[in-house]
Amino acid sequence: MEEIVIKKIKDITDLENVVEIEKSAWVMPDYRETTPVHILKAIVENGGIILGAFDNNKMIGFNMGWAVGCNENRYFYSHIIGVLNEHKYKNIGYKLKIKQREEVLNFGINLIK
């Protein structure tokens, strides 16, 4: 395993990979329970953050969330995280959460729920 790269994702192919990882990591029986790509696209185009964890350019994990509320009641809702089974217990989820925190603080938001 090379250095894990964590980055924001917006590309349709990466969003499709999010769906695959979500289905696998959460042991979903079919795609009806996953977040559809068009919703993922709407999230990233409207202030949400979806981060991907990449090992040698292959996405192996993700997390996503979005800002909620306004002014003093504003916070970031961290909705879901997933890592492929063969990459679990390697601190990838932790790295995703740390990067998410960094991105949220850059938005000027100090609370993640």
PDB file of C-alpha atoms in Angstrom:
ATOM      1  CA  MET A   1       0.000   0.000   0.000  1.00  0.00           C
ATOM      2  CA  GLU A   2       1.389   3.364  -1.054  1.00  0.00           C
ATOM      3  CA  GLU A   3       0.691   6.667   0.636  1.00  0.00           C
ATOM      4  CA  ILE A   4      -3.077   7.162   0.881  1.00  0.00           C
ATOM      5  CA  VAL A   5      -4.218  10.338  -0.877  1.00  0.00           C
ATOM      6  CA  ILE A   6      -7.369  12.045   0.426  1.00  0.00           C
ATOM      7  CA  LYS A   7      -9.018  14.540  -1.919  1.00  0.00           C
ATOM      8  CA  LYS A   8     -12.332  16.157  -2.789  1.00  0.00           C
ATOM      9  CA  ILE A   9     -14.183  14.373  -5.532  1.00  0.00           C
ATOM     10  CA  LYS A  10     -16.660  15.696  -8.096  1.00  0.00           C
ATOM     11  CA  ASP A  11     -15.974  13.556 -11.165  1.00  0.00           C
ATOM     12  CA  ILE A  12     -18.821  11.240 -12.225  1.00  0.00           C
ATOM     13  CA  THR A  13     -16.550   8.178 -12.322  1.00  0.00           C
ATOM     14  CA  ASP A  14     -15.428   8.872  -8.750  1.00  0.00           C
ATOM     15  CA  LEU A  15     -19.041   9.396  -7.662  1.00  0.00           C
ATOM     16  CA  GLU A  16     -19.923   6.033  -9.223  1.00  0.00           C
ATOM     17  CA  ASN A  17     -17.089   4.501  -7.189  1.00  0.00           C
ATOM     18  CA  VAL A  18     -18.590   6.050  -4.045  1.00  0.00           C
ATOM     19  CA  VAL A  19     -21.790   4.104  -4.750  1.00  0.00           C
ATOM     20  CA  GLU A  20     -19.825   0.854  -5.121  1.00  0.00           C
ATOM     21  CA  ILE A  21     -17.877   1.427  -1.903  1.00  0.00           C
ATOM     22  CA  GLU A  22     -21.043   2.425  -0.027  1.00  0.00           C
ATOM     23  CA  LYS A  23     -22.766  -0.797  -1.133  1.00  0.00           C
ATOM     24  CA  SER A  24     -19.772  -2.934  -0.164  1.00  0.00           C
ATOM     25  CA  ALA A  25     -18.773  -1.238   3.104  1.00  0.00           C
ATOM     26  CA  TRP A  26     -22.332  -1.073   4.443  1.00  0.00           C
ATOM     27  CA  VAL A  27     -23.168  -4.589   3.155  1.00  0.00           C
ATOM     28  CA  MET A  28     -26.187  -3.355   1.233  1.00  0.00           C
ATOM     29  CA  PRO A  29     -28.044  -6.134  -0.584  1.00  0.00           C
ATOM     30  CA  ASP A  30     -28.662  -4.037  -3.699  1.00  0.00           C
ATOM     31  CA  TYR A  31     -28.355  -0.539  -5.118  1.00  0.00           C
ATOM     32  CA  ARG A  32     -31.768   0.628  -3.901  1.00  0.00           C
ATOM     33  CA  GLU A  33     -30.188   1.458  -0.532  1.00  0.00           C
ATOM     34  CA  THR A  34     -27.182   3.359  -1.883  1.00  0.00           C
ATOM     35  CA  THR A  35     -27.040   7.090  -2.525  1.00  0.00           C
ATOM     36  CA  PRO A  36     -27.737   7.617  -6.253  1.00  0.00           C
ATOM     37  CA  VAL A  37     -25.046   9.312  -8.341  1.00  0.00           C
ATOM     38  CA  HIS A  38     -27.360  12.200  -9.250  1.00  0.00           C
ATOM     39  CA  ILE A  39     -27.824  12.945  -5.524  1.00  0.00           C
ATOM     40  CA  LEU A  40     -24.065  12.748  -4.933  1.00  0.00           C
ATOM     41  CA  LYS A  41     -23.579  15.191  -7.805  1.00  0.00           C
ATOM     42  CA  ALA A  42     -26.168  17.549  -6.308  1.00  0.00           C
ATOM     43  CA  ILE A  43     -24.389  17.368  -2.938  1.00  0.00           C
ATOM     44  CA  VAL A  44     -20.983  18.361  -4.344  1.00  0.00           C
ATOM     45  CA  GLU A  45     -22.481  21.074  -6.550  1.00  0.00           C
ATOM     46  CA  ASN A  46     -24.351  22.675  -3.652  1.00  0.00           C
ATOM     47  CA  GLY A  47     -21.848  23.088  -0.854  1.00  0.00           C
ATOM     48  CA  GLY A  48     -21.422  19.509   0.256  1.00  0.00           C
ATOM     49  CA  ILE A  49     -18.108  17.745   0.550  1.00  0.00           C
ATOM     50  CA  ILE A  50     -17.374  14.245  -0.664  1.00  0.00           C
ATOM     51  CA  LEU A  51     -13.845  13.061  -0.011  1.00  0.00           C
ATOM     52  CA  GLY A  52     -12.218  10.020  -1.532  1.00  0.00           C
ATOM     53  CA  ALA A  53      -9.334   7.986  -0.158  1.00  0.00           C
ATOM     54  CA  PHE A  54      -7.091   6.715  -2.934  1.00  0.00           C
ATOM     55  CA  ASP A  55      -4.431   4.020  -2.864  1.00  0.00           C
ATOM     56  CA  ASN A  56      -2.380   4.039  -6.063  1.00  0.00           C
ATOM     57  CA  ASN A  57      -5.172   5.997  -7.826  1.00  0.00           C
ATOM     58  CA  LYS A  58      -7.851   3.460  -6.802  1.00  0.00           C
ATOM     59  CA  MET A  59     -10.617   4.779  -4.559  1.00  0.00           C
ATOM     60  CA  ILE A  60     -10.781   2.650  -1.429  1.00  0.00           C
ATOM     61  CA  GLY A  61     -12.898   4.829   0.846  1.00  0.00           C
ATOM     62  CA  PHE A  62     -15.043   7.952   1.045  1.00  0.00           C
ATOM     63  CA  ASN A  63     -16.971  10.209   3.364  1.00  0.00           C
ATOM     64  CA  MET A  64     -19.561  12.876   2.739  1.00  0.00           C
ATOM     65  CA  GLY A  65     -21.540  15.585   4.403  1.00  0.00           C
ATOM     66  CA  TRP A  66     -22.932  19.083   3.980  1.00  0.00           C
ATOM     67  CA  ALA A  67     -23.455  22.373   5.768  1.00  0.00           C
ATOM     68  CA  VAL A  68     -26.743  22.877   7.611  1.00  0.00           C
ATOM     69  CA  GLY A  69     -28.339  25.995   9.097  1.00  0.00           C
ATOM     70  CA  CYS A  70     -27.071  29.539   9.047  1.00  0.00           C
ATOM     71  CA  ASN A  71     -25.285  32.107  11.189  1.00  0.00           C
ATOM     72  CA  GLU A  72     -24.664  30.936  14.767  1.00  0.00           C
ATOM     73  CA  ASN A  73     -26.722  27.761  14.184  1.00  0.00           C
ATOM     74  CA  ARG A  74     -24.589  26.588  11.270  1.00  0.00           C
ATOM     75  CA  TYR A  75     -22.942  23.172  11.476  1.00  0.00           C
ATOM     76  CA  PHE A  76     -21.661  20.462   9.165  1.00  0.00           C
ATOM     77  CA  TYR A  77     -23.614  17.219   9.004  1.00  0.00           C
ATOM     78  CA  SER A  78     -21.259  14.279   8.418  1.00  0.00           C
ATOM     79  CA  HIS A  79     -23.600  11.770   6.796  1.00  0.00           C
ATOM     80  CA  ILE A  80     -21.654   8.614   5.957  1.00  0.00           C
ATOM     81  CA  ILE A  81     -18.216   7.075   5.663  1.00  0.00           C
ATOM     82  CA  GLY A  82     -17.149   3.819   4.064  1.00  0.00           C
ATOM     83  CA  VAL A  83     -13.930   1.919   3.437  1.00  0.00           C
ATOM     84  CA  LEU A  84     -13.536  -1.245   1.380  1.00  0.00           C
ATOM     85  CA  ASN A  85     -13.240  -4.335   3.579  1.00  0.00           C
ATOM     86  CA  GLU A  86      -9.708  -5.178   2.483  1.00  0.00           C
ATOM     87  CA  HIS A  87      -8.558  -1.709   3.602  1.00  0.00           C
ATOM     88  CA  LYS A  88     -10.312  -1.528   6.972  1.00  0.00           C
ATOM     89  CA  TYR A  89      -8.302  -1.162  10.192  1.00  0.00           C
ATOM     90  CA  LYS A  90      -5.573   0.859   8.463  1.00  0.00           C
ATOM     91  CA  ASN A  91      -6.647   4.303   9.766  1.00  0.00           C
ATOM     92  CA  ILE A  92      -8.163   5.257   6.413  1.00  0.00           C
ATOM     93  CA  GLY A  93     -11.474   6.237   8.003  1.00  0.00           C
ATOM     94  CA  TYR A  94      -9.570   8.339  10.524  1.00  0.00           C
ATOM     95  CA  LYS A  95      -7.626  10.069   7.727  1.00  0.00           C
ATOM     96  CA  LEU A  96     -10.891  10.799   5.920  1.00  0.00           C
ATOM     97  CA  LYS A  97     -12.397  12.335   9.068  1.00  0.00           C
ATOM     98  CA  ILE A  98      -9.304  14.478   9.719  1.00  0.00           C
ATOM     99  CA  LYS A  99      -9.384  15.803   6.134  1.00  0.00           C
ATOM    100  CA  GLN A 100     -13.130  16.420   6.438  1.00  0.00           C
ATOM    101  CA  ARG A 101     -12.512  18.447   9.607  1.00  0.00           C
ATOM    102  CA  GLU A 102      -9.856  20.494   7.789  1.00  0.00           C
ATOM    103  CA  GLU A 103     -12.237  21.221   4.897  1.00  0.00           C
ATOM    104  CA  VAL A 104     -15.084  22.143   7.253  1.00  0.00           C
ATOM    105  CA  LEU A 105     -12.880  24.526   9.231  1.00  0.00           C
ATOM    106  CA  ASN A 106     -11.913  26.151   5.906  1.00  0.00           C
ATOM    107  CA  PHE A 107     -15.652  26.799   5.392  1.00  0.00           C
ATOM    108  CA  GLY A 108     -15.630  28.693   8.696  1.00  0.00           C
ATOM    109  CA  ILE A 109     -17.760  26.062  10.433  1.00  0.00           C
ATOM    110  CA  ASN A 110     -16.669  24.906  13.888  1.00  0.00           C
ATOM    111  CA  LEU A 111     -19.190  22.138  14.610  1.00  0.00           C
ATOM    112  CA  ILE A 112     -19.556  18.734  12.960  1.00  0.00           C
ATOM    113  CA  LYS A 113     -22.460  16.467  13.833  1.00  0.00           C
TER     114      LYS A 113
END
